[in-house]
Structure formats: structure tokens, C-alpha cells
XYZ file of C-alpha atoms in Angstrom:
297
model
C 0.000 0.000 0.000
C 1.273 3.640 -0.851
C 1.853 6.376 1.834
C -0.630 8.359 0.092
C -2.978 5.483 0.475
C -2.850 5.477 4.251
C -2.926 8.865 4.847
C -6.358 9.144 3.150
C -7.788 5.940 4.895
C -6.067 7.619 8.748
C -8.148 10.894 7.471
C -11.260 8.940 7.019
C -11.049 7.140 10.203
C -10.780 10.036 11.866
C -13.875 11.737 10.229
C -15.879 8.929 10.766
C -14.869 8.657 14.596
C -15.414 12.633 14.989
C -19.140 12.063 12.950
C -20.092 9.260 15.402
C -19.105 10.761 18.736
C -20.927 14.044 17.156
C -24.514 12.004 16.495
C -24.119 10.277 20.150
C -24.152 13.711 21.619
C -26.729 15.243 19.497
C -29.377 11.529 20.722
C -28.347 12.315 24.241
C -29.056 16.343 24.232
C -32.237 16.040 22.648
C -36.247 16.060 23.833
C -39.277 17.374 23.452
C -39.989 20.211 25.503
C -42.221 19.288 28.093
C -46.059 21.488 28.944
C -46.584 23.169 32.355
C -50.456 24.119 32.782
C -50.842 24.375 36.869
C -54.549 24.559 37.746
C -57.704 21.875 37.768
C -56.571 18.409 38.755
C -55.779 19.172 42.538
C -53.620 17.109 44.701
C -55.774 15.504 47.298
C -54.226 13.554 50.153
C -57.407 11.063 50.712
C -57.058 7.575 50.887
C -53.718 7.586 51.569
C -51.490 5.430 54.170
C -50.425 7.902 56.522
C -46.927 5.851 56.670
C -46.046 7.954 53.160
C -45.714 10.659 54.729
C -44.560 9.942 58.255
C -41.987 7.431 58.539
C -38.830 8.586 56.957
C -37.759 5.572 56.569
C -40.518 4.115 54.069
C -39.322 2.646 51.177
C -42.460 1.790 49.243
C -42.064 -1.854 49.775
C -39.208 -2.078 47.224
C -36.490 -3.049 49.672
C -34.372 -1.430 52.394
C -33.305 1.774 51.527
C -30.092 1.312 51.920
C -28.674 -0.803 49.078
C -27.662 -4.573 50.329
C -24.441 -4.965 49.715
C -25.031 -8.702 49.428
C -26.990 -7.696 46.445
C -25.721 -7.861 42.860
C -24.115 -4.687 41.550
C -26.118 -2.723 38.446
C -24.172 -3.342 35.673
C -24.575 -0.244 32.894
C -26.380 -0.614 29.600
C -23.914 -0.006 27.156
C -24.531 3.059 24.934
C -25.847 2.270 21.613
C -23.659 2.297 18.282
C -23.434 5.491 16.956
C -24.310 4.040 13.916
C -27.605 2.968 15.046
C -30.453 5.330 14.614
C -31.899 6.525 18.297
C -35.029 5.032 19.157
C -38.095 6.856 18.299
C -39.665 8.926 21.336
C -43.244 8.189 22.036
C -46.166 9.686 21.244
C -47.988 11.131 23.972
C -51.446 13.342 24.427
C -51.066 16.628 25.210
C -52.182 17.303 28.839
C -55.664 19.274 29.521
C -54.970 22.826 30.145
C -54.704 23.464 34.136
C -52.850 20.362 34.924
C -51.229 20.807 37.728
C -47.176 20.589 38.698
C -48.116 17.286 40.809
C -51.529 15.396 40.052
C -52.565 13.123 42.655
C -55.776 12.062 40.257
C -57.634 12.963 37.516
C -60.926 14.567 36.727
C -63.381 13.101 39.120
C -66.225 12.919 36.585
C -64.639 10.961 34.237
C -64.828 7.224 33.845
C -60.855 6.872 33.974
C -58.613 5.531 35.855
C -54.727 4.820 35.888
C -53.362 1.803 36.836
C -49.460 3.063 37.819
C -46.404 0.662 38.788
C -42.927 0.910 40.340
C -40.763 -0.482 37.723
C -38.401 -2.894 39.492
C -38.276 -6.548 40.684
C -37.971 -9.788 38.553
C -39.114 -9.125 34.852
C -40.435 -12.444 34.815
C -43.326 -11.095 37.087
C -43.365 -7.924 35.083
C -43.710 -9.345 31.896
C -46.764 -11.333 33.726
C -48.791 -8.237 34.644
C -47.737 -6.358 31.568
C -49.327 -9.504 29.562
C -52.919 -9.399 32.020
C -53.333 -6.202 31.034
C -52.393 -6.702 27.578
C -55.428 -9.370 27.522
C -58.007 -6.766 28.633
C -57.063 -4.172 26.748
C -55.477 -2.275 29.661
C -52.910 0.559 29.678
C -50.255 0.977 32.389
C -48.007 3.497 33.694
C -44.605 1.908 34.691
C -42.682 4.674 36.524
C -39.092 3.139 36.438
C -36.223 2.928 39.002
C -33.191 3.664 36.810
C -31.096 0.462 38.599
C -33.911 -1.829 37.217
C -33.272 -0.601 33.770
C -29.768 -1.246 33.853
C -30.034 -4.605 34.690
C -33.301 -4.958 32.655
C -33.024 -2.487 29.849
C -35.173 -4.616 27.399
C -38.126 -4.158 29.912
C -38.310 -0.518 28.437
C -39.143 -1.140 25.201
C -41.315 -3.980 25.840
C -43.468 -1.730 28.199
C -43.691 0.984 25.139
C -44.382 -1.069 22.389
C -47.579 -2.608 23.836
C -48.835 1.007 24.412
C -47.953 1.453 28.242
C -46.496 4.580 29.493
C -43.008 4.804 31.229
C -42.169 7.535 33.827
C -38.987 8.066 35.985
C -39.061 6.841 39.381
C -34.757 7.991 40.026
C -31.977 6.020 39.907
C -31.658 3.824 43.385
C -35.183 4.639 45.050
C -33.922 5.811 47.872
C -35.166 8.628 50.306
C -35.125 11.384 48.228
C -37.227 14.141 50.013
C -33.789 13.078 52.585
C -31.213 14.301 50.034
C -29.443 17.466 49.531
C -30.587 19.404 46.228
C -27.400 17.930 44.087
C -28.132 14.355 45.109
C -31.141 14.605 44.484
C -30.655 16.178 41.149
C -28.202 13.114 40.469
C -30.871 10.504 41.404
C -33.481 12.021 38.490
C -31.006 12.905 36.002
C -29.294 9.378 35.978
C -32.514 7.627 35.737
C -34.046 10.401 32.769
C -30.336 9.092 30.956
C -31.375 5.438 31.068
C -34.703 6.583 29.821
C -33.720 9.189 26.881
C -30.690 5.877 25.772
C -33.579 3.176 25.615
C -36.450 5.267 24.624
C -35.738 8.690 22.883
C -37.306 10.524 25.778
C -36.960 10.703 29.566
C -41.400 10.226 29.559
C -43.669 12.794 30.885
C -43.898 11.809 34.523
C -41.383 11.780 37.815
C -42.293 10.144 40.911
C -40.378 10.767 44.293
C -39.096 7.860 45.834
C -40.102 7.086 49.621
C -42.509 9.224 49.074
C -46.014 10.360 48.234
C -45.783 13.689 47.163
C -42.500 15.481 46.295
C -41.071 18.549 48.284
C -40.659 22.020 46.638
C -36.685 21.186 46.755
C -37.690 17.839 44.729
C -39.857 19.550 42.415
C -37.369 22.539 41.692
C -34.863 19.276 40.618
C -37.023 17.789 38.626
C -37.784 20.745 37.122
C -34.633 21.368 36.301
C -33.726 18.117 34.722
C -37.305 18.257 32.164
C -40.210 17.172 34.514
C -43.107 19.722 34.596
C -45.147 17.902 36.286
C -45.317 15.190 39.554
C -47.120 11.774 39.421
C -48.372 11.257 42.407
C -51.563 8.764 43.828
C -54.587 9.042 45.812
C -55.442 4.909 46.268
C -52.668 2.890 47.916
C -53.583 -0.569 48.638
C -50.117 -1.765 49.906
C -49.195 -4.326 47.613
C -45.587 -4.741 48.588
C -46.795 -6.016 52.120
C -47.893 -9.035 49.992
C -51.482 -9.693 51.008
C -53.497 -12.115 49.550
C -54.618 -11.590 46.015
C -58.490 -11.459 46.945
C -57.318 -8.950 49.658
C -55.365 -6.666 47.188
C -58.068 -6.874 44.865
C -60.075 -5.741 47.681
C -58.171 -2.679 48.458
C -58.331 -1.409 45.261
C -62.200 -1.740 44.021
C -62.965 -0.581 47.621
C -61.199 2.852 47.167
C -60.904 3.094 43.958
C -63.229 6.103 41.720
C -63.721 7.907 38.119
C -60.109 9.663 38.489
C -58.138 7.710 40.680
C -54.181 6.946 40.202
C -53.498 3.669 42.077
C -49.717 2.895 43.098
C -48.693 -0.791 42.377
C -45.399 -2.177 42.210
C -44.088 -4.892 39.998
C -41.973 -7.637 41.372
C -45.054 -8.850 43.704
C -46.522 -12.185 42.655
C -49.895 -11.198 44.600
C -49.945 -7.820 42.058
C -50.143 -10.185 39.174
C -53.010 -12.677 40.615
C -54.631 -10.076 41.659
C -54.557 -8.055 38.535
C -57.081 -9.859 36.702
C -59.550 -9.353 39.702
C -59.451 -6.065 39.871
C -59.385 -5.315 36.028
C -62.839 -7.395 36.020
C -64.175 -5.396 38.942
C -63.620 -2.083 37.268
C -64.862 -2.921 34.143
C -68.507 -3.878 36.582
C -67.813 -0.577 37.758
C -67.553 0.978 34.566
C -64.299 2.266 34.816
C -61.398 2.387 32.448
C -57.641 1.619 33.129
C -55.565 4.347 30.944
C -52.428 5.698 30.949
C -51.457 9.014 33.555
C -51.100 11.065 30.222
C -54.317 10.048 28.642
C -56.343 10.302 32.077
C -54.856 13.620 32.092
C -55.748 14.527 28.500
């Protein structure tokens, strides 16, 4: 080979190396801007475990809040090629006008509900409840713990491309009304990075971890990462205490109304028995399981 010859081929790798790292950075910077209307759809603290909001130390039945360090480590997703086109964002409904910074539920006179689950715990059970629903013609919100992704970064897809919603529920779920304004920062921007890698977006939605409702200082740092607006819940029936399925499913139709966001988690084998339940008992009751944007709509 001439020396001409590999100087032109060293310039080429170089371009191409330059182009790549270029598009990587351009996938990771992007997203939709996201709509801020406060107003109609008022938090309401009813029908709530007072445990959310009293015990620092809750944990929303996910595990100790502390990580194990029996446990096995998060391993990172690697970052796609930068050959390979980002994934397309989803499509979402644009919010009602006067949606508020942090909506507890919906409009009360509708015939809506939303159905919303901590993403973490085996994907084996996951893929279970995702696949109930999927039966019944259900929509879910999944509001994901950024760890789970890592080690499960195939569950994000699979939750979009049967029409669920994703959310961000931070990076470790730990007590993050606890942290200082930079941790907690850190704990929603890592997660919204998983998120924007697997899916094109970082989703509509943050959820506090050990926590109901998020502080001001939580909501400022969500703010500033791209969340305009607070998932909360106004039905909690306690699924990560494990009850009986016919109790869970009890829990739920008992509290639940036209409006309500119910908290689940995934990784709970009574959530999946009982899901069936309690998708048959709102459909008596005339209700609808949707996602948190299209309740919101």
C-alpha cells in the first residue's frame, strides 16, 4: 500500500470517529420540551397510608433503603452504536390545560382511571402483569427505578411497544425528600439518561421515591432536569406487604373512583393474581384503566 494510500484511509477514520461521537451527543441532548399548565386536577391527600408521609424511613415496599451490599451490583447498559439510529420517542397526548405541577388524580367525573407501577423486581413477574393487562385491553403506567433498567433495559421497550407509558421513578429509590438538592438532582437525572438511551425521551412523569408527594426542593430538581409535572396517587392498597390476592383486589375496588391513580409495584406475585380481579371489577364498575397522560388529556 502507498503512503498516500494510508494517509487518506487515517483521514477517514478520523472523520468517521469525529461524525459518530458528534450524532451520540446530538441523541443524548435532545427532547421534546415538556407542557406546564398548573390549575384543575388538585392534589388531594385522601385515601392515603399515613406511613407515606410519616416514617422517613418508608421505602415503598421495594427493599431497604439502603442498598444490600449482598446484592448484585447494576451493571450499565452499554450506549448504543453510533451508527444505530436513536429510538423513536413516544407519542404522547397533550395534557388538559390546568394540569397541575403534581396530580394526585384525575378529573373526578370521568370514567378513567390509571393503573401506575414501580418499575423494578424480577421481569419475569413484570412481563406477567404487563401480559394481564395486555389481555383486557389495559394501559399501564410503569414509573421506572433507573437500577432496574440497567439490569433490565429490554423491559423498556417492551413496556412501550404494547402502548404502556413509562415515567422516571430515580436512579436507586432511595429517600429522596432526605437528600441534599445535588443528590437529588443526580438521582433524576441518571434515571431520565437510562430513559432518553432506551427510549428517545426521559417520559412525561417523575415520581419521588419514599414518598407520596415530592417537596418544593424535589420539584425545583425535577424541574430542572425536564419534569413539569409530579405523578403522584390518591389509592394505595399496599401491595408490597404481599397480602393475599383477593385482599389486594379488595383494596383497590374498595377505594378506587372515576379519576383515581393507584400505586402498584411490579416484582409482587400477589400484584399479578390479583390483577385480573381487579381489572374485572372495574370494568362492573364501569371504569377504564388508561395511561397518567391520557387520564390527564
Amino acid at each position: 500500500m502507498t503512503a498516500d494510500r494510508r494517509a487518506v484511509l487515517r483521514t477517514a477514520a478520523k472523520l468517521a470517529a469525529l461524525t459518530a461521537a458528534g450524532g451520540f451527543l446530538t441523541g443524548c441532548g435532545s427532547g421534546a420540551p415538556r407542557r406546564a399548565d398548573p390549575g384543575s386536577l388538585a392534589v388531594h391527600p385522601g385515601n392515603v397510608d399515613p406511613q407515606h408521609t410519616t416514617d422517613p424511613a418508608w421505602n415503598g415496599g421495594e427493599g431497604p433503603a439502603s442498598p444490600d451490599p449482598g446484592a448484585p451490583q447494576p451493571t450499565t447498559t452499554a450506549a448504543p452504536d453510533a451508527t444505530t439510529a436513536p429510538p423513536a420517542p413516544p407519542v404522547l397526548p397533550p395534557l388538559a390545560p390546568g394540569t397541575p405541577l403534581e396530580v394526585a388524580y384525575g378529573p373526578r367525573t370521568g370514567k378513567n382511571v390509571a393503573l401506575t407501577f414501580h418499575g423494578s423486581g424480577d421481569p419475569k413477574l413484570a412481563t406477567a402483569l404487563l401480559e394481564v393487562a395486555e389481555q383486557r385491553g389495559a394501559k399501564l403506567t410503569v414509573m421506572a427505578v433507573g437500577s432496574w433498567l440497567d439490569q433490565q433495559p429490554q423491559m423498556a421497550r417492551r413496556i412501550l411497544d404494547a402502548g404502556h407509558e413509562l415515567g422516571n421513578h430515580t436512579q436507586n429509590h432511595l429517600n429522596i425528600s432526605a437528600m441534599g438538592p445535588d443528590q437529588a438532582r443526580a438521582e433524576i437525572a441518571q434515571c431520565a439518561e437510562r430513559l432518553q438511551r432506551l427510549t428517545g425521551s426521559i417520559g412525561r412523569w417523575f415520581r419521588p421515591s419514599a414518598a407520596q408527594y415530592a417537596t418544593p426542593m424535589v420539584r425545583e430538581q425535577a424541574k430542572a432536569v425536564g419534569y413539569e409535572h409530579v405523578l403522584s396517587f390518591d389509592v394505595d392498597p399496599r401491595d408490597y406487604a404481599d397480602p393475599s390476592a383477593a385482599e389486594l383486589q379488595r383494596r383497590v375496588l374498595n377505594s378506587v373512583r372515576g379519576g383515581s391513580v393507584v400505586a402498584l409495584h411490579m416484582g409482587h406475585q400477589c400484584t399479578v393474581d390479583a390483577l385480573p380481579g381487579i381489572l374485572d371489577g372495574l370494568a362492573k364498575s364501569g371504569l377504564s384503566p388508561v395511561t397518567a397522560s391520557q387520564l390527564c388529556a
